[in-house]
Structure formats: structure tokens, C-alpha cells
PDB file of C-alpha atoms and ligand atoms in Angstrom:
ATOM      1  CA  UNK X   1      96.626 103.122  90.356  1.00 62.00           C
ATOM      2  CA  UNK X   2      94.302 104.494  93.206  1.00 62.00           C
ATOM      3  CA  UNK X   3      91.406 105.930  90.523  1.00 54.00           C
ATOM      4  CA  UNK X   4      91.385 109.838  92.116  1.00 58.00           C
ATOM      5  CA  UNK X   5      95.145 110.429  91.865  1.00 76.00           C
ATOM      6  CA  UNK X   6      96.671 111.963  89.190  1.00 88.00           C
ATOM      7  CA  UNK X   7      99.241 110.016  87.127  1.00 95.00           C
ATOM      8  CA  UNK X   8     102.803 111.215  87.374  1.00 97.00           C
ATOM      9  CA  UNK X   9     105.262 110.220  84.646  1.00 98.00           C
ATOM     10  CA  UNK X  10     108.542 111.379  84.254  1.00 98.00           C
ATOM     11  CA  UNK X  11     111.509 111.339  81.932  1.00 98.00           C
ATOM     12  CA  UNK X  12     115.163 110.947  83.175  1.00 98.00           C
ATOM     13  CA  UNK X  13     117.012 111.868  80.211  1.00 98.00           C
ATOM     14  CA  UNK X  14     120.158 110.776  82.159  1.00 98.00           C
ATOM     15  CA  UNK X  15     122.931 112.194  79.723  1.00 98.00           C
ATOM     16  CA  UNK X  16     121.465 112.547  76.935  1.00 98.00           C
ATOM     17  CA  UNK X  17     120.410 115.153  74.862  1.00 98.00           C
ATOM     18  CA  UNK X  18     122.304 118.539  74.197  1.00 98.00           C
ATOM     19  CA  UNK X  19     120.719 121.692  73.845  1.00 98.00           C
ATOM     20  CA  UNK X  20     119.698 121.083  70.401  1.00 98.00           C
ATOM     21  CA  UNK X  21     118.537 117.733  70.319  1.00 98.00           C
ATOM     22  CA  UNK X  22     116.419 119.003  73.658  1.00 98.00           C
ATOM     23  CA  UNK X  23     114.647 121.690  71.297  1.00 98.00           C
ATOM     24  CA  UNK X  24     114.146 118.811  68.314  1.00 98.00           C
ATOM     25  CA  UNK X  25     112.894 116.294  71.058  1.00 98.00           C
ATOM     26  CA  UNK X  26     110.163 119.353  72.387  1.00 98.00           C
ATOM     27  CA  UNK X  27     109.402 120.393  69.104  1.00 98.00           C
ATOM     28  CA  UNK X  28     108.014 116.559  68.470  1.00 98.00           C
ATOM     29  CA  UNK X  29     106.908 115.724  72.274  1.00 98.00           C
ATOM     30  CA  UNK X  30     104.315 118.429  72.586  1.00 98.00           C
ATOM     31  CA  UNK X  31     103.435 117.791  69.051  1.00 98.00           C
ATOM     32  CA  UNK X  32     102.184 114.175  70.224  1.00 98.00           C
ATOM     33  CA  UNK X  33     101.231 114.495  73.368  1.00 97.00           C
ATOM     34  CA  UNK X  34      97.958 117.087  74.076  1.00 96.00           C
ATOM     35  CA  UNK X  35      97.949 118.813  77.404  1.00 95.00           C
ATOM     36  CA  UNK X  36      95.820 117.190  79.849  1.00 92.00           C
ATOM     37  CA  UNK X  37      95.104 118.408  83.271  1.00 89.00           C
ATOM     38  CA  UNK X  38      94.707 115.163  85.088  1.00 92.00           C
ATOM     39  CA  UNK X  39      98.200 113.786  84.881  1.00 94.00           C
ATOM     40  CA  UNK X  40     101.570 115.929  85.954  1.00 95.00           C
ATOM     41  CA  UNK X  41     104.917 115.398  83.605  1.00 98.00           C
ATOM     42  CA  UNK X  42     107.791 115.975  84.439  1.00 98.00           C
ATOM     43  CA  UNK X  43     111.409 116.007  82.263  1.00 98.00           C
ATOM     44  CA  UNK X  44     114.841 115.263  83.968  1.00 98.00           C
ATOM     45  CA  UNK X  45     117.424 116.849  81.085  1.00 98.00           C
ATOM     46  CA  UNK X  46     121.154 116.946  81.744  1.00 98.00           C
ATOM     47  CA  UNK X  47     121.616 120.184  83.406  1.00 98.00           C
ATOM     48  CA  UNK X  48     123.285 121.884  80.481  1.00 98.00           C
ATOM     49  CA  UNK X  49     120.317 121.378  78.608  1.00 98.00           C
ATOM     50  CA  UNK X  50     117.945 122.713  80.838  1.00 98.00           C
ATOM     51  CA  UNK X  51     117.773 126.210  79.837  1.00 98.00           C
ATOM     52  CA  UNK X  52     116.851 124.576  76.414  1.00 98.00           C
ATOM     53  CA  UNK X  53     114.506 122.340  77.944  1.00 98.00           C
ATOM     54  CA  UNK X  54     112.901 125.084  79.868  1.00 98.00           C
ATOM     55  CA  UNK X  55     112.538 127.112  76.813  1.00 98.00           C
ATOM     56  CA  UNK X  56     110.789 124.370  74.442  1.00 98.00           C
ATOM     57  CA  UNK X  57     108.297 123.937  77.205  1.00 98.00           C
ATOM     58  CA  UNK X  58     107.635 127.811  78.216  1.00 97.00           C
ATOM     59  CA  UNK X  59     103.855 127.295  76.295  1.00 93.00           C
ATOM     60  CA  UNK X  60     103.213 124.150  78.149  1.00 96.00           C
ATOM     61  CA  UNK X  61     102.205 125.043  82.018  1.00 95.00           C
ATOM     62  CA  UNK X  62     101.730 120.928  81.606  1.00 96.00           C
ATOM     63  CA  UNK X  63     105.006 120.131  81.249  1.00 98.00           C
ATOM     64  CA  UNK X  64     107.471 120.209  84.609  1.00 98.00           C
ATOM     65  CA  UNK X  65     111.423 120.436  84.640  1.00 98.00           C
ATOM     66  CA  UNK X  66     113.401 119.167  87.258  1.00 98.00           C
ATOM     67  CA  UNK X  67     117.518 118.371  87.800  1.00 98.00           C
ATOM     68  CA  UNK X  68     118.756 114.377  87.912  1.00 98.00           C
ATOM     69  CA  UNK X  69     121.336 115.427  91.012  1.00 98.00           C
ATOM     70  CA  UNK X  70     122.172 117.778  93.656  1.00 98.00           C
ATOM     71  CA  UNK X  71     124.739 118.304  95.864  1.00 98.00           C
ATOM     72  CA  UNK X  72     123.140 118.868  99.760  1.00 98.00           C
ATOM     73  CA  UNK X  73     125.444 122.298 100.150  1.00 98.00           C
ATOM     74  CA  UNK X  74     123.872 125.241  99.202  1.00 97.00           C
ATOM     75  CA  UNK X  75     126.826 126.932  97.593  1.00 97.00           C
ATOM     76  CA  UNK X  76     130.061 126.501  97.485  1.00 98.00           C
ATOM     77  CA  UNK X  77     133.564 125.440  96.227  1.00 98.00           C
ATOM     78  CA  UNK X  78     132.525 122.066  94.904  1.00 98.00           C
ATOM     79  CA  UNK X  79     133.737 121.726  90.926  1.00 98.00           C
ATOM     80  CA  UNK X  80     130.561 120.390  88.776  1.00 97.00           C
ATOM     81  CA  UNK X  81     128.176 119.971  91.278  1.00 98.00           C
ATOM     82  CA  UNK X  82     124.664 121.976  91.230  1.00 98.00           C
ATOM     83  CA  UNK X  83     122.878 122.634  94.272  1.00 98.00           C
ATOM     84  CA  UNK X  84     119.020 122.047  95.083  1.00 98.00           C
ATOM     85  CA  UNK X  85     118.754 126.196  95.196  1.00 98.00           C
ATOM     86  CA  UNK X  86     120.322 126.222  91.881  1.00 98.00           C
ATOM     87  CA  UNK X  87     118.677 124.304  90.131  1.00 98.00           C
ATOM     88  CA  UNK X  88     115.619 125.636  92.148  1.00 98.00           C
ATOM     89  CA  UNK X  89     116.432 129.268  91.141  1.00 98.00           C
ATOM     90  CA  UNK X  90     116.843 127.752  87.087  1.00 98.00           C
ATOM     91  CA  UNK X  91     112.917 127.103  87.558  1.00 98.00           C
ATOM     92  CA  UNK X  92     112.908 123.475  88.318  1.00 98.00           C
ATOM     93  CA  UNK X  93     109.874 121.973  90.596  1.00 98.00           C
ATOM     94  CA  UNK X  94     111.732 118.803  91.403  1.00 98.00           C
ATOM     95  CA  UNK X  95     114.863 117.043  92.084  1.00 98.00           C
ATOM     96  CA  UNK X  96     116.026 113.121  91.319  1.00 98.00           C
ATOM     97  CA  UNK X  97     117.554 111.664  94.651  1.00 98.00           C
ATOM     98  CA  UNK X  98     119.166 108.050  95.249  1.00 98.00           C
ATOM     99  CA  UNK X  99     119.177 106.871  91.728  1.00 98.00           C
ATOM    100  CA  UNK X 100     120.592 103.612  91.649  1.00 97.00           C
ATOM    101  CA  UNK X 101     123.091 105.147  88.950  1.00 97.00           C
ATOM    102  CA  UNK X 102     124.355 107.951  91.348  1.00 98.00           C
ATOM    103  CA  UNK X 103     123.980 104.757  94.215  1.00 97.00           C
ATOM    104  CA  UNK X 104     125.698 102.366  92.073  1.00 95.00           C
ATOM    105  CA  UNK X 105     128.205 104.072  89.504  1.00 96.00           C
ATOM    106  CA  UNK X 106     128.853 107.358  92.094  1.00 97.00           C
ATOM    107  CA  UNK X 107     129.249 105.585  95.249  1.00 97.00           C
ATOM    108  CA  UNK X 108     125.831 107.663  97.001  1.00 98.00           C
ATOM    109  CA  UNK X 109     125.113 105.782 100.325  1.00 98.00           C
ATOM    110  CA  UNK X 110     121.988 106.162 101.593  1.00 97.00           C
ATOM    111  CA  UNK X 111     123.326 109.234 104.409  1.00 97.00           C
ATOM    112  CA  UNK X 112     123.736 111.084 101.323  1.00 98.00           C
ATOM    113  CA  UNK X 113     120.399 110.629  99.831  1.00 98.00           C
ATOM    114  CA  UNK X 114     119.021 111.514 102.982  1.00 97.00           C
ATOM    115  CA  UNK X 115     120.916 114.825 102.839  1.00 98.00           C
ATOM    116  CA  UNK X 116     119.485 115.447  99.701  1.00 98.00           C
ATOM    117  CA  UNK X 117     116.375 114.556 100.223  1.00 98.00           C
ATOM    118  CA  UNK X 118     116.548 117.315 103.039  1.00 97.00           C
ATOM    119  CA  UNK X 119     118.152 119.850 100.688  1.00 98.00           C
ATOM    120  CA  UNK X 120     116.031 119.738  97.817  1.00 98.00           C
ATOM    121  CA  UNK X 121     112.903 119.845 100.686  1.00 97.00           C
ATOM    122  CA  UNK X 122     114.397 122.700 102.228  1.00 97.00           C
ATOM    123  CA  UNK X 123     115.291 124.433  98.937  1.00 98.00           C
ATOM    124  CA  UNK X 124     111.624 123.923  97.621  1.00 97.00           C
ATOM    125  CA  UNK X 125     112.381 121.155  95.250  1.00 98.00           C
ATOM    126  CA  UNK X 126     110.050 118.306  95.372  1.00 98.00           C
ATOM    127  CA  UNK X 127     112.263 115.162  95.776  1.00 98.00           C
ATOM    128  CA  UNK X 128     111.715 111.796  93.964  1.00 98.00           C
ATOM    129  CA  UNK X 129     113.788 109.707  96.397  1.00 98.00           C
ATOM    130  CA  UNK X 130     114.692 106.280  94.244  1.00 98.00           C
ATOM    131  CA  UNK X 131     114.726 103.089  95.925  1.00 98.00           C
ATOM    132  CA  UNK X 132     115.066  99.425  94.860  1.00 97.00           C
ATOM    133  CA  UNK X 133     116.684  95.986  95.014  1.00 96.00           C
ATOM    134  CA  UNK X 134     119.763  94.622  92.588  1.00 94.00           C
ATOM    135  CA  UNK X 135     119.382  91.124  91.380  1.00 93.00           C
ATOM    136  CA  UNK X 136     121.630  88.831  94.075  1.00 93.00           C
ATOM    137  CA  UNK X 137     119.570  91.138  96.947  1.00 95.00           C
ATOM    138  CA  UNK X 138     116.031  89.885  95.115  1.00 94.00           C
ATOM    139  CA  UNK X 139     116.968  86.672  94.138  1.00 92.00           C
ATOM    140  CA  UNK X 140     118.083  86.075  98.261  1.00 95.00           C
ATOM    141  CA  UNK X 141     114.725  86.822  98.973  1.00 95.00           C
ATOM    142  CA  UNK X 142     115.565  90.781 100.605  1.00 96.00           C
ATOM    143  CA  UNK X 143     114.329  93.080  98.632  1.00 96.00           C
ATOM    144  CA  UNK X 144     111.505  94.229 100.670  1.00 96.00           C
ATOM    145  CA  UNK X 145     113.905  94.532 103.505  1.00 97.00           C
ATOM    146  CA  UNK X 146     116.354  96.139 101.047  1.00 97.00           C
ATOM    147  CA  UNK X 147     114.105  99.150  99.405  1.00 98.00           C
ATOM    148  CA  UNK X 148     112.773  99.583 103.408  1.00 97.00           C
ATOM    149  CA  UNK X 149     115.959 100.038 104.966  1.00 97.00           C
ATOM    150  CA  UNK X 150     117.060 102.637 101.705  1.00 98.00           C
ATOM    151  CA  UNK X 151     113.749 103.867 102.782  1.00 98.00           C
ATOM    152  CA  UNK X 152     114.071 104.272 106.224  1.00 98.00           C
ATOM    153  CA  UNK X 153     117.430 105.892 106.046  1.00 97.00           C
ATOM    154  CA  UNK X 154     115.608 109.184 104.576  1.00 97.00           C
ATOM    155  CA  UNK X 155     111.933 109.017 106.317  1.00 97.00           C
ATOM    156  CA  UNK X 156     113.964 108.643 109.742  1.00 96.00           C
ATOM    157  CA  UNK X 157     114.596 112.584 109.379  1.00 85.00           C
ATOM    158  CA  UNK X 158     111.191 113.932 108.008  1.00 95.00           C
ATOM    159  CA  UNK X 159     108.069 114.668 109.798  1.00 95.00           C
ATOM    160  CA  UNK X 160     104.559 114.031 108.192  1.00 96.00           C
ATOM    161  CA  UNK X 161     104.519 117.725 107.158  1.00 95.00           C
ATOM    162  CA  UNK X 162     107.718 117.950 105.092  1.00 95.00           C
ATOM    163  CA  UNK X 163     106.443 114.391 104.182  1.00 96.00           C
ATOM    164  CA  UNK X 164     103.940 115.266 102.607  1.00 96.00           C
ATOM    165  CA  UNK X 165     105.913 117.077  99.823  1.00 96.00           C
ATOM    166  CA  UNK X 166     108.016 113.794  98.627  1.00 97.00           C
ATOM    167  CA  UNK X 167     107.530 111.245  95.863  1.00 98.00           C
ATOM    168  CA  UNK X 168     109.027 107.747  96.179  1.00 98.00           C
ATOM    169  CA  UNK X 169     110.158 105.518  93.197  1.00 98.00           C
ATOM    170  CA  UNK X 170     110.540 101.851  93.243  1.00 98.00           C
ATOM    171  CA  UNK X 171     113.287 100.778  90.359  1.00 97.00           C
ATOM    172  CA  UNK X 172     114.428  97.605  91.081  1.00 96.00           C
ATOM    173  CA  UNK X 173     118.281  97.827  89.737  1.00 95.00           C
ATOM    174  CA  UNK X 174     117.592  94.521  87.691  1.00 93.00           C
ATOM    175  CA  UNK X 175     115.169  96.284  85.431  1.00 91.00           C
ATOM    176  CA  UNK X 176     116.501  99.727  84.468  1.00 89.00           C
ATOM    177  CA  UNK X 177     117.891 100.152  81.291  1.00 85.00           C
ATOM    178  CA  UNK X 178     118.309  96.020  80.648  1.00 87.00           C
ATOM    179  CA  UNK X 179     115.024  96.055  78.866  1.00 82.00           C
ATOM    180  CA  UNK X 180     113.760  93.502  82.132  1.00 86.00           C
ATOM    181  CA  UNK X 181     110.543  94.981  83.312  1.00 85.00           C
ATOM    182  CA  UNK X 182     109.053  94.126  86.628  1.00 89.00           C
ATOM    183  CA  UNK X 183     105.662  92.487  85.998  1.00 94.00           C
ATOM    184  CA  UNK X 184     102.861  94.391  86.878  1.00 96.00           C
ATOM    185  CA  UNK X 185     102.453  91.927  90.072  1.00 96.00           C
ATOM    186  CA  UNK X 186     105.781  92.309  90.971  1.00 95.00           C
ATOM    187  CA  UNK X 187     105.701  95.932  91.076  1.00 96.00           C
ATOM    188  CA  UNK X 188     102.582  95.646  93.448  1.00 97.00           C
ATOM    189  CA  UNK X 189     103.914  93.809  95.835  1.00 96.00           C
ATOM    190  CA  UNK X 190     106.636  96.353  96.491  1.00 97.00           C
ATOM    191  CA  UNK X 191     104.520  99.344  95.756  1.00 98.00           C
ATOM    192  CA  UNK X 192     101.873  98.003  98.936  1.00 98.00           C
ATOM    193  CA  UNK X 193     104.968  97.177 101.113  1.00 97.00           C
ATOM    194  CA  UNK X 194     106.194 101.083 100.425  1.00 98.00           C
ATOM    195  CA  UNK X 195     102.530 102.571 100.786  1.00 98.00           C
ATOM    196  CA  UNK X 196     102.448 100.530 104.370  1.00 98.00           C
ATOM    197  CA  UNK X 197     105.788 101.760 105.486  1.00 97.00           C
ATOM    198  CA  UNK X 198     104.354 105.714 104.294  1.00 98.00           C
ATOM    199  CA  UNK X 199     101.136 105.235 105.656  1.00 97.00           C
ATOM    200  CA  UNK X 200     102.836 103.515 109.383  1.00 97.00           C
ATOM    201  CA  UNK X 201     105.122 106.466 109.591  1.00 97.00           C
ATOM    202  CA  UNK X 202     103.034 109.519 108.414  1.00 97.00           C
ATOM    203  CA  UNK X 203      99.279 108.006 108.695  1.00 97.00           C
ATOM    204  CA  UNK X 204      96.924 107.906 105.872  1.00 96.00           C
ATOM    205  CA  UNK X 205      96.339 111.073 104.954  1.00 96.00           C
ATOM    206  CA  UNK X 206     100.118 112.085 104.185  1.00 96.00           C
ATOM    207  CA  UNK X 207     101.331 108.391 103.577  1.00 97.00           C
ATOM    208  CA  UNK X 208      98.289 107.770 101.648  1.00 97.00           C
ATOM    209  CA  UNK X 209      98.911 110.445  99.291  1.00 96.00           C
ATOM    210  CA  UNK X 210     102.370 110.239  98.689  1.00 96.00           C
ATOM    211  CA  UNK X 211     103.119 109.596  94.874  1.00 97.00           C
ATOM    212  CA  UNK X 212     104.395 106.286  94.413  1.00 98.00           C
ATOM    213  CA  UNK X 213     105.978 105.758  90.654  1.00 98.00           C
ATOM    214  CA  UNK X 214     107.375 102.702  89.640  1.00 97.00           C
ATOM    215  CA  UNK X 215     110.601 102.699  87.330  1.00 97.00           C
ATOM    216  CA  UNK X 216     112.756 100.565  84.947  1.00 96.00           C
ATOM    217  CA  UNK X 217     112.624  99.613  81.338  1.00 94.00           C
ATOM    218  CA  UNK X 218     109.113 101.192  80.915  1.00 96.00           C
ATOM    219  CA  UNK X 219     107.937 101.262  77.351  1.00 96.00           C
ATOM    220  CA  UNK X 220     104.540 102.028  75.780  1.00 97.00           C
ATOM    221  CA  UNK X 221     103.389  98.844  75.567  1.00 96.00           C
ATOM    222  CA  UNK X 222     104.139  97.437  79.179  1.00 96.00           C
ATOM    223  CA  UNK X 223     102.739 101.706  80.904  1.00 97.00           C
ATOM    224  CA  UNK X 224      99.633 100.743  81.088  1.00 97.00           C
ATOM    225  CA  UNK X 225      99.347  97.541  82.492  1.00 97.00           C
ATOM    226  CA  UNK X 226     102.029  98.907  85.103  1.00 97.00           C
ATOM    227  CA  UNK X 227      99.967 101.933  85.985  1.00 97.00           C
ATOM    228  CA  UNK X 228      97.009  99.439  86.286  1.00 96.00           C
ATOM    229  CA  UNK X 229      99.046  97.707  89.590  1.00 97.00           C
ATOM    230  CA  UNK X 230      97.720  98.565  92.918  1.00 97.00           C
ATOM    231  CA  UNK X 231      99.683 101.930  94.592  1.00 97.00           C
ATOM    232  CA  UNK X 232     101.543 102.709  91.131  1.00 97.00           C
ATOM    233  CA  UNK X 233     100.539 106.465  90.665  1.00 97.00           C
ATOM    234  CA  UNK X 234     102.945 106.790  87.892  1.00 97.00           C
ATOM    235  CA  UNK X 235     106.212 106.202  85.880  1.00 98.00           C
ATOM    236  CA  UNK X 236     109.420 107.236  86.013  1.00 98.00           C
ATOM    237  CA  UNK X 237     110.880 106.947  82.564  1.00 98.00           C
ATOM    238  CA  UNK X 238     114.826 106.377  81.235  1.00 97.00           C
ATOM    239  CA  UNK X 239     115.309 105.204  77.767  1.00 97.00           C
ATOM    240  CA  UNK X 240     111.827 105.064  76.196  1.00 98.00           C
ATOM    241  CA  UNK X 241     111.405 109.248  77.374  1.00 98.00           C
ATOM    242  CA  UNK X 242     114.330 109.355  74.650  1.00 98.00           C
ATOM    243  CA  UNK X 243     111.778 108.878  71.912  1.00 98.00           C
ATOM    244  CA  UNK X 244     109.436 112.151  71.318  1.00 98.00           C
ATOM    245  CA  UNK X 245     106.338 109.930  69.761  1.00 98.00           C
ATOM    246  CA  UNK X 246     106.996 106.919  72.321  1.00 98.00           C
ATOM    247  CA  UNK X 247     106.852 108.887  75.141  1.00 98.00           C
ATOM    248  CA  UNK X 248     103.875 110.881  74.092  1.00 98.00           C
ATOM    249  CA  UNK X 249     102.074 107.122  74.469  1.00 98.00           C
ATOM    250  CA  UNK X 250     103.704 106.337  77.703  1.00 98.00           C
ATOM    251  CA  UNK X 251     102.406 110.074  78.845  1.00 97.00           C
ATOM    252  CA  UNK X 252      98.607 109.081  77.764  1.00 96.00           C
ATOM    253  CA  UNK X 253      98.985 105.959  79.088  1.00 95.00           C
ATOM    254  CA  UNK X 254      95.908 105.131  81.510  1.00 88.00           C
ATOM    255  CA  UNK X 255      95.842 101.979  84.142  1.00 80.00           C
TER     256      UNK X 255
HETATM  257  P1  LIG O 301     115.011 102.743  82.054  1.00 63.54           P
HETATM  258  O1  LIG O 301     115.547 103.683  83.254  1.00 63.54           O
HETATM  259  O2  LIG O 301     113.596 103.141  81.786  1.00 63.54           O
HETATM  260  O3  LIG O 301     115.940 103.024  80.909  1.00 63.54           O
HETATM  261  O4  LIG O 301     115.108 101.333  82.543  1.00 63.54           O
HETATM  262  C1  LIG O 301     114.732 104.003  84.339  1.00 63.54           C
HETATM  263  C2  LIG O 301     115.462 104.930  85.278  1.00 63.54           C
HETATM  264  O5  LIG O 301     116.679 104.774  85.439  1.00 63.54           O
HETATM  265  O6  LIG O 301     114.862 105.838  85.872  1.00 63.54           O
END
């Protein structure tokens, strides 16, 4: 963590969460966890729940919303998907692109990432664009050539202005949701390889400043020590932003 940024932490409910269980989890999140101006969260709920979401947090300017996937149309005749206008016109501030879920379990190459990056940019959404390496891709020795080339296939259409409104995660596949966390060291490494390839494309001050968070199986006992790693300027949360009073801790968390 570079000491004048903010810390960013954010909670992908994935699909979890109804309506109700939104307004129980708010009721006992902003209980726990005091507003404090020198960190931004942000909450991913399932899109149905999002009205709820947005409700429960309508006292706390602290508290962000944004959508876990868009489709890169605007509008149209496409069955269940939300676009980044949508979900931009709901009130959300950002948008979740190239999770290795949607990647993985959705069949999202990285042309469509890159079209979503674009649409949520162009749309006013703030994108965090997720990138990371499975386990045969580390374990060959590739995944700094993996996470650049996922990378690459989105920064290849920006220029350092719209740049400058991205985030970038690093999850390494191997540690979301398997309760495997990357050590704080290992996170670095990637994290400095990502801030060079920002910083190379945009120069310092835009690559400099771009949000880096790092993701997968983050709980409140391994957030700190995370956020202490060189170029991690936050967290982005699955399972443990499930639990109001864990969360809180994760959200408080300092490096
Ligand atoms: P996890 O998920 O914290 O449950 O590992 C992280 C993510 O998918 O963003």
C-alpha cells in the first residue's frame, strides 16, 4: 500500500443475497463499520438486489454500489443481460469486468472484457477489470505473462485519459473462493509487474495512480498484511463480504 492512496475494498456478493437478506446484511454492516473518509467501499449485490442494496445504504455517502456484469450493448433484445447504462442509470459508480467466474464458468474471452471495459467507460461506470493466473498457468511458471496478456487485451484500446478512470484486480484463479490466499509476497510480485505495465503504457501520473486491488479468499485476518504488500491499494472481497461483522474488519483493515 503506497501510504497517500486511499484503500479501496469491495464486496462481490456474487449470487448471493436477496432483497431481504441485502437489508439484514446493511442493517448489521453499517452498524460495524463507522464511516471513514480515507478509504472508498464499494458492494457488488446480485442485480435484483440492488434496489435493496441501494436503499440500506441511502444514509451512507461512504458506501458505493456497483453491478458484477454487463453486457457491452447499450440496449437491446438480449434476455437477462443488463447493460453498463442500466445499471449506470440504477445509481451504480462501478462495474465488475473479466471475473474469472464470468472468464471461466461463462466462456468471457478477453475481446469481451475489453468491450466491456469500453462500455462501462463510456457509460460512466468505473470498471474493475479482473485479471489473474489458474493453477497449471502458475505452476508452468506464466503467470506474469498470463495476467499481462489478459491485460494487454483491454489497455491496447484505452488512452491515458480514459485510463485514468479504471481499477485493475489481480485474483489469481487458484485462490478465490478455495480458502488459498496468495501470500502477501506473492501478491507483490504481481501487483509491481501490473503497476510497471500501467505506468509503461500511461506514465506515472495515470499508471501510477491507478487502483490496484488484490483478490481471492481475503478474510480479516490475512487484509491487513495483504494491504501492507507493495502496490496493493485495496481488496476485492467474495465470501468473507458475506459476513456483516467480518467485513466491517476487512473494511478497517489498515496495511
Ligand atoms: P473469494 O472471492 O474472496 O471468495 O475468494 C474473490 C472474488 O471472486 O472476487
Amino acid at each position: 500500500m503506497t501510504p497517500f492512496k486511499k484503500p479501496f475494498i469491495a464486496g462481490n456478493w456474487k449470487m448471493h443475497n436477496g432483497p431481504l437478506a441485502a437489508r439484514d446484511f446493511f442493517g448489521r454492516f453499517l452498524t460495524a463499520y463507522a464511516a471513514s473518509p480515507d478509504r472508498t467501499i464499494v458492494f457488488f449485490p446480485p442485480a435484483i438486489s440492488f434496489g435493496a442494496a441501494q436503499g440500506a445504504v441511502a444514509g451512507r455517502p461512504d458506501v458505493e454500489l456497483g453491478v458484477q456484469n454487463i453486457h457491452w450493448e447499450e440496449k437491446g433484445a438480449f434476455t437477462g443481460e443488463i447493460s453498463a447504462k442500466l445499471g449506470h442509470d440504477a445509481g451504480a459508480a462501478f462495474a465488475l469486468v473479466g471475473h474469472s467466474e464470468r472468464r471461466a464458468l461463462f466462456g468471457e474471452t478477453n475481446e469481451d472484457t475489453a468491450r466491456k471495459t469500453r462500455a462501462a467507460l463510456a457509460a460512466g461506470l468505473t470498471p474493475i477489470l479482473c485479471v489473474g493466473e489458474s493453477l497449471e498457468e502458475r505452476e508452468a511458471g506464466n503467470a506474469g505473462a498470463v495476467v499481462e496478456t489478459q491485460l494487454a487485451a483491454v489497455l491496447d484500446g484505452l488512452d491515458a485519459d480514459t485510463a485514468a478512470k479504471l481499477v485493475v484486480a489481480y485474483e489469481p484463479v487458484w485462490a478465490i473462493g478455495t480458502g488459498r490466499t496468495a501470500s502477501p509476497a506473492d501478491a507483490e510480485e504481481l501487483h509491481v509487474r501490473i503497476r510497471a505495465i500501467l505506468i509503461d503504457r500511461f506514465g506515472a501520473d495515470v499508471g501510477g495512480a491507478t487502483p490496484i486491488l488484490y483478490g481471492g479468499s481475503v478474510k480479516p485476518d490475512n487484509a491487513a498484511g495483504l494491504l501492507a504488500a507493495r502496490e496493493v491499494d485495496g481488496l476485492l472481497v467474495g465470501g468473507a463480504s458475506l459476513d456483516p461483522e467480518g467485513f466491517a474488519q476487512v473494511c478497517a483493515a489498515t496495511g
